[in-house]
mmCIF file of C-alpha atoms in Angstrom:
data_model
loop_
_atom_site.group_PDB
_atom_site.id
_atom_site.type_symbol
_atom_site.label_atom_id
_atom_site.label_comp_id
_atom_site.label_asym_id
_atom_site.label_seq_id
_atom_site.Cartn_x
_atom_site.Cartn_y
_atom_site.Cartn_z
ATOM 1 C CA MET A 1 23.781 -144.083 27.650
ATOM 2 C CA HIS A 2 25.207 -141.128 25.764
ATOM 3 C CA ALA A 3 25.613 -142.026 22.089
ATOM 4 C CA SER A 4 25.968 -139.673 19.159
ATOM 5 C CA LEU A 5 25.517 -139.579 15.409
ATOM 6 C CA ASN A 6 25.847 -137.106 12.596
ATOM 7 C CA CYS A 7 22.628 -135.868 11.049
ATOM 8 C CA PRO A 8 22.371 -137.419 7.563
ATOM 9 C CA SER A 9 20.806 -134.170 6.313
ATOM 10 C CA CYS A 10 23.171 -131.445 7.575
ATOM 11 C CA GLY A 11 26.006 -133.356 9.243
ATOM 12 C CA GLY A 12 25.419 -131.764 12.634
ATOM 13 C CA LEU A 13 26.300 -133.743 15.749
ATOM 14 C CA ILE A 14 23.251 -135.237 17.489
ATOM 15 C CA LYS A 15 23.670 -136.613 21.006
ATOM 16 C CA ILE A 16 21.388 -139.440 22.161
ATOM 17 C CA ALA A 17 20.880 -139.679 25.926
ATOM 18 C CA SER A 18 18.528 -142.675 26.175
ATOM 19 C CA SER A 19 18.621 -146.151 24.678
ATOM 20 C CA ALA A 20 14.794 -145.999 24.696
ATOM 21 C CA SER A 21 14.752 -143.185 22.124
ATOM 22 C CA VAL A 22 13.516 -144.024 18.632
ATOM 23 C CA PHE A 23 12.811 -140.487 17.375
ATOM 24 C CA VAL A 24 15.082 -137.443 17.413
ATOM 25 C CA THR A 25 14.968 -133.899 16.021
ATOM 26 C CA CYS A 26 18.192 -132.360 14.734
ATOM 27 C CA THR A 27 18.988 -129.137 16.597
ATOM 28 C CA TYR A 28 20.582 -127.558 13.539
ATOM 29 C CA CYS A 29 18.352 -128.280 10.525
ATOM 30 C CA LYS A 30 15.146 -129.539 12.250
ATOM 31 C CA SER A 31 15.247 -132.853 10.384
ATOM 32 C CA THR A 32 13.568 -135.732 12.210
ATOM 33 C CA LEU A 33 15.145 -139.183 12.374
ATOM 34 C CA VAL A 34 13.693 -142.532 13.380
ATOM 35 C CA HIS A 35 15.534 -145.619 14.554
ATOM 36 C CA ASP A 36 14.838 -149.151 13.385
ATOM 37 C CA ARG A 37 18.089 -150.948 12.711
ATOM 38 C CA ASP A 38 19.742 -147.612 12.053
ATOM 39 C CA TRP A 39 18.850 -143.921 12.157
ATOM 40 C CA THR A 40 17.079 -142.733 8.989
ATOM 41 C CA LEU A 41 15.520 -139.441 7.906
ATOM 42 C CA ARG A 42 11.771 -139.077 8.309
ATOM 43 C CA GLY A 43 10.984 -135.420 7.629
ATOM 44 C CA LYS A 44 11.374 -131.921 9.056
ATOM 45 C CA VAL A 45 9.675 -129.793 11.688
ATOM 46 C CA ALA A 46 9.209 -126.043 11.843
ATOM 47 C CA ASP A 47 10.915 -123.908 14.453
ATOM 48 C CA LEU A 48 8.955 -123.932 17.690
ATOM 49 C CA PRO A 49 7.514 -120.573 18.782
ATOM 50 C CA HIS A 50 9.136 -118.721 21.665
ATOM 51 C CA GLU A 51 7.882 -119.820 25.084
ATOM 52 C CA MET A 52 8.071 -118.127 28.468
ATOM 53 C CA THR A 53 9.575 -121.115 30.255
ATOM 54 C CA HIS A 54 12.756 -121.715 32.208
ATOM 55 C CA LEU A 55 12.818 -125.374 31.168
ATOM 56 C CA GLN A 56 14.964 -126.618 28.299
ATOM 57 C CA VAL A 57 16.466 -129.821 26.943
ATOM 58 C CA GLY A 58 19.271 -130.574 29.395
ATOM 59 C CA THR A 59 17.465 -129.277 32.495
ATOM 60 C CA THR A 60 17.754 -131.704 35.407
ATOM 61 C CA GLY A 61 15.508 -132.110 38.414
ATOM 62 C CA THR A 62 14.256 -134.370 41.198
ATOM 63 C CA TYR A 63 10.950 -136.200 41.535
ATOM 64 C CA GLU A 64 10.206 -138.430 44.529
ATOM 65 C CA ASN A 65 13.919 -138.560 45.410
ATOM 66 C CA GLU A 66 14.918 -139.630 41.890
ATOM 67 C CA THR A 67 16.876 -137.411 39.530
ATOM 68 C CA PHE A 68 15.901 -136.915 35.909
ATOM 69 C CA GLU A 69 17.016 -135.032 32.812
ATOM 70 C CA LEU A 70 14.754 -133.430 30.208
ATOM 71 C CA ILE A 71 15.840 -134.921 26.879
ATOM 72 C CA GLY A 72 13.055 -133.844 24.511
ATOM 73 C CA ARG A 73 9.673 -132.222 24.162
ATOM 74 C CA ARG A 74 6.632 -131.907 21.991
ATOM 75 C CA ARG A 75 4.539 -128.749 21.726
ATOM 76 C CA LEU A 76 0.770 -129.063 21.295
ATOM 77 C CA ARG A 77 -1.961 -126.635 20.290
ATOM 78 C CA TRP A 78 -5.660 -126.759 21.079
ATOM 79 C CA ASP A 79 -8.547 -124.312 20.700
ATOM 80 C CA ASP A 80 -7.716 -122.322 23.830
ATOM 81 C CA GLY A 81 -3.933 -122.304 23.731
ATOM 82 C CA TYR A 82 -0.800 -124.430 23.954
ATOM 83 C CA TRP A 83 1.025 -126.774 26.281
ATOM 84 C CA THR A 84 4.347 -128.619 26.325
ATOM 85 C CA GLU A 85 5.170 -132.191 27.275
ATOM 86 C CA TRP A 86 8.790 -132.753 28.282
ATOM 87 C CA CYS A 87 10.355 -136.203 27.992
ATOM 88 C CA ALA A 88 12.165 -136.891 31.283
ATOM 89 C CA ARG A 89 14.840 -139.595 31.470
ATOM 90 C CA PHE A 90 15.313 -141.246 34.867
ATOM 91 C CA ALA A 91 17.929 -143.830 35.908
ATOM 92 C CA GLY A 92 17.760 -147.057 33.933
ATOM 93 C CA ASP A 93 16.199 -145.197 30.990
ATOM 94 C CA ARG A 94 12.837 -145.026 32.753
ATOM 95 C CA ILE A 95 10.785 -142.353 30.983
ATOM 96 C CA GLY A 96 8.452 -139.847 32.604
ATOM 97 C CA TRP A 97 6.497 -136.970 31.092
ATOM 98 C CA LEU A 98 6.523 -133.501 32.573
ATOM 99 C CA ALA A 99 3.467 -131.552 31.406
ATOM 100 C CA GLU A 100 3.795 -127.767 31.491
ATOM 101 C CA ALA A 101 0.726 -125.614 30.928
ATOM 102 C CA GLN A 102 -0.212 -122.145 32.198
ATOM 103 C CA GLY A 103 2.343 -122.295 34.985
ATOM 104 C CA LEU A 104 1.269 -125.743 36.214
ATOM 105 C CA LEU A 105 3.622 -128.748 36.241
ATOM 106 C CA ALA A 106 2.670 -132.416 36.507
ATOM 107 C CA MET A 107 4.948 -135.452 36.212
ATOM 108 C CA GLY A 108 3.336 -138.617 34.869
ATOM 109 C CA PHE A 109 4.360 -142.135 33.886
ATOM 110 C CA GLU A 110 2.692 -144.426 31.382
ATOM 111 C CA VAL A 111 0.846 -147.371 32.857
ATOM 112 C CA LYS A 112 0.317 -150.551 30.861
ATOM 113 C CA GLU A 113 -3.063 -151.356 32.328
ATOM 114 C CA ASN A 114 -5.928 -151.457 29.821
ATOM 115 C CA ILE A 115 -8.494 -148.827 30.771
ATOM 116 C CA ASP A 116 -12.048 -149.228 29.507
ATOM 117 C CA LEU A 117 -12.602 -145.974 27.599
ATOM 118 C CA PRO A 118 -14.645 -145.209 24.484
ATOM 119 C CA ASN A 119 -12.588 -145.344 21.307
ATOM 120 C CA GLY A 120 -11.705 -141.723 20.783
ATOM 121 C CA SER A 121 -15.106 -140.287 21.670
ATOM 122 C CA GLY A 122 -14.027 -139.004 25.081
ATOM 123 C CA LEU A 123 -15.831 -138.863 28.408
ATOM 124 C CA ARG A 124 -17.804 -136.039 29.939
ATOM 125 C CA ALA A 125 -16.245 -133.828 32.596
ATOM 126 C CA GLY A 126 -17.170 -135.107 36.039
ATOM 127 C CA THR A 127 -16.997 -138.798 35.097
ATOM 128 C CA TYR A 128 -15.110 -141.039 37.540
ATOM 129 C CA VAL A 129 -12.433 -143.379 36.193
ATOM 130 C CA THR A 130 -10.537 -145.972 38.236
ATOM 131 C CA VAL A 131 -6.892 -146.705 37.401
ATOM 132 C CA GLY A 132 -5.238 -149.562 39.230
ATOM 133 C CA ASP A 133 -6.692 -151.136 42.342
ATOM 134 C CA ASN A 134 -7.950 -148.058 44.159
ATOM 135 C CA ALA A 135 -6.897 -144.854 42.368
ATOM 136 C CA THR A 136 -10.027 -142.985 41.297
ATOM 137 C CA PHE A 137 -9.847 -139.826 39.214
ATOM 138 C CA THR A 138 -12.410 -137.301 38.032
ATOM 139 C CA ILE A 139 -12.307 -136.224 34.385
ATOM 140 C CA ASN A 140 -11.773 -132.451 34.217
ATOM 141 C CA ASP A 141 -11.809 -131.860 30.488
ATOM 142 C CA THR A 142 -11.564 -133.452 27.064
ATOM 143 C CA LYS A 143 -9.808 -131.678 24.231
ATOM 144 C CA LYS A 144 -8.563 -132.237 20.710
ATOM 145 C CA ALA A 145 -4.993 -131.133 20.073
ATOM 146 C CA GLN A 146 -2.407 -131.048 17.330
ATOM 147 C CA VAL A 147 1.365 -131.480 17.534
ATOM 148 C CA ILE A 148 3.064 -128.340 16.205
ATOM 149 C CA GLY A 149 6.683 -129.318 16.741
ATOM 150 C CA THR A 150 9.316 -131.356 18.544
ATOM 151 C CA GLU A 151 12.779 -130.957 19.999
ATOM 152 C CA GLY A 152 15.337 -133.458 21.251
ATOM 153 C CA GLU A 153 14.554 -137.160 21.538
ATOM 154 C CA MET A 154 11.477 -139.266 22.231
ATOM 155 C CA PRO A 155 10.691 -142.957 22.884
ATOM 156 C CA TYR A 156 8.089 -142.960 20.086
ATOM 157 C CA ILE A 157 7.530 -141.321 16.693
ATOM 158 C CA VAL A 158 5.916 -137.881 16.702
ATOM 159 C CA ASP A 159 4.792 -136.355 13.409
ATOM 160 C CA PRO A 160 4.100 -132.629 12.936
ATOM 161 C CA GLY A 161 0.369 -132.081 12.538
ATOM 162 C CA GLN A 162 -0.470 -135.308 14.351
ATOM 163 C CA SER A 163 -3.922 -135.064 15.965
ATOM 164 C CA ILE A 164 -4.711 -136.513 19.377
ATOM 165 C CA VAL A 165 -7.545 -136.495 21.901
ATOM 166 C CA THR A 166 -6.594 -136.017 25.537
ATOM 167 C CA MET A 167 -8.546 -136.214 28.776
ATOM 168 C CA ASP A 168 -7.078 -134.836 31.991
ATOM 169 C CA ALA A 169 -8.243 -136.015 35.405
ATOM 170 C CA THR A 170 -7.353 -135.328 39.031
ATOM 171 C CA ASN A 171 -8.196 -136.587 42.483
ATOM 172 C CA GLU A 172 -8.358 -135.064 45.960
ATOM 173 C CA LEU A 173 -4.860 -136.292 46.847
ATOM 174 C CA GLY A 174 -3.198 -134.129 44.187
ATOM 175 C CA GLY A 175 -2.940 -137.027 41.787
ATOM 176 C CA PHE A 176 -2.894 -136.426 38.066
ATOM 177 C CA CYS A 177 -4.050 -138.756 35.292
ATOM 178 C CA SER A 178 -4.062 -138.174 31.550
ATOM 179 C CA PHE A 179 -5.578 -140.339 28.831
ATOM 180 C CA GLU A 180 -4.431 -139.917 25.232
ATOM 181 C CA TRP A 181 -6.099 -141.329 22.131
ATOM 182 C CA ASP A 182 -3.845 -141.903 19.098
ATOM 183 C CA ALA A 183 -5.957 -142.518 16.005
ATOM 184 C CA ARG A 184 -2.974 -143.925 14.098
ATOM 185 C CA VAL A 185 -2.723 -146.978 16.322
ATOM 186 C CA LYS A 186 -6.313 -146.745 17.617
ATOM 187 C CA LYS A 187 -5.493 -147.060 21.301
ATOM 188 C CA TRP A 188 -5.570 -145.129 24.550
ATOM 189 C CA SER A 189 -2.410 -144.467 26.533
ATOM 190 C CA THR A 190 -2.703 -143.715 30.242
ATOM 191 C CA PHE A 191 -0.294 -141.622 32.320
ATOM 192 C CA VAL A 192 -0.457 -141.269 36.103
ATOM 193 C CA GLY A 193 1.480 -138.983 38.424
ATOM 194 C CA ARG A 194 0.937 -135.822 40.417
ATOM 195 C CA TYR A 195 1.186 -132.059 40.360
ATOM 196 C CA MET A 196 4.139 -130.331 42.020
ATOM 197 C CA ASP A 197 5.285 -126.760 42.499
ATOM 198 C CA PHE A 198 8.171 -125.529 40.359
ATOM 199 C CA ASP A 199 10.605 -125.204 43.279
ATOM 200 C CA ASP A 200 9.849 -128.734 44.508
ATOM 201 C CA PHE A 201 11.502 -130.203 41.412
ATOM 202 C CA LYS A 202 14.849 -128.598 42.393
ATOM 203 C CA PHE A 203 15.652 -127.847 38.766
ATOM 204 C CA GLN A 204 19.204 -127.215 37.568
ATOM 205 C CA ASN A 205 20.520 -125.924 34.230
ATOM 206 C CA LEU A 206 17.482 -123.753 33.594
ATOM 207 C CA ARG A 207 17.101 -121.444 30.617
ATOM 208 C CA GLN A 208 17.652 -117.779 31.379
ATOM 209 C CA LEU A 209 14.873 -115.457 30.239
ATOM 210 C CA ASP A 210 15.757 -111.871 29.365
ATOM 211 C CA ASP A 211 12.284 -110.661 30.296
ATOM 212 C CA TRP A 212 12.368 -112.164 33.820
#
């Protein structure tokens, strides 16, 4: 799917890549729009700070022999820094999330399984959590974060200033698991995938950095 609409705030052309998208940020005026029966204005976001990353909306890549395109992102801040979560559209509008932090990249997919976790209180580092039939992960850290901005399109609504609690976990096979608590809907979301090196994604249409 490649639809388009004109931003009701500035008139700029907004392209929509995925039929799963319900939230989009206008490139030109930073207005945010949400989709119910039609696209309507929700608010505005501030310009995102400059990042030393080659990734951008429109970058394509490969994960486990499937191609994807980065169609949006959200930038988050926590006490010790920042990280970015890129919304990756696969064939059939399947959505993955590419986490980028301190030079590390991990692709994850949301799982619908209900995981028994405390409601927003977090778990201690070192705790074992089982996801699925036999995938066991070790909690590495728990942190509180805040959304500082968005770009492109997303399959859910993201508000500037939104607070979340996240717990990241890994296992010995290179697997990655992330749990996210959203206080607005009072539920955990679980994402499972794995870490990969930058070159293994075979990225195309990367952003050129003047400093590199």
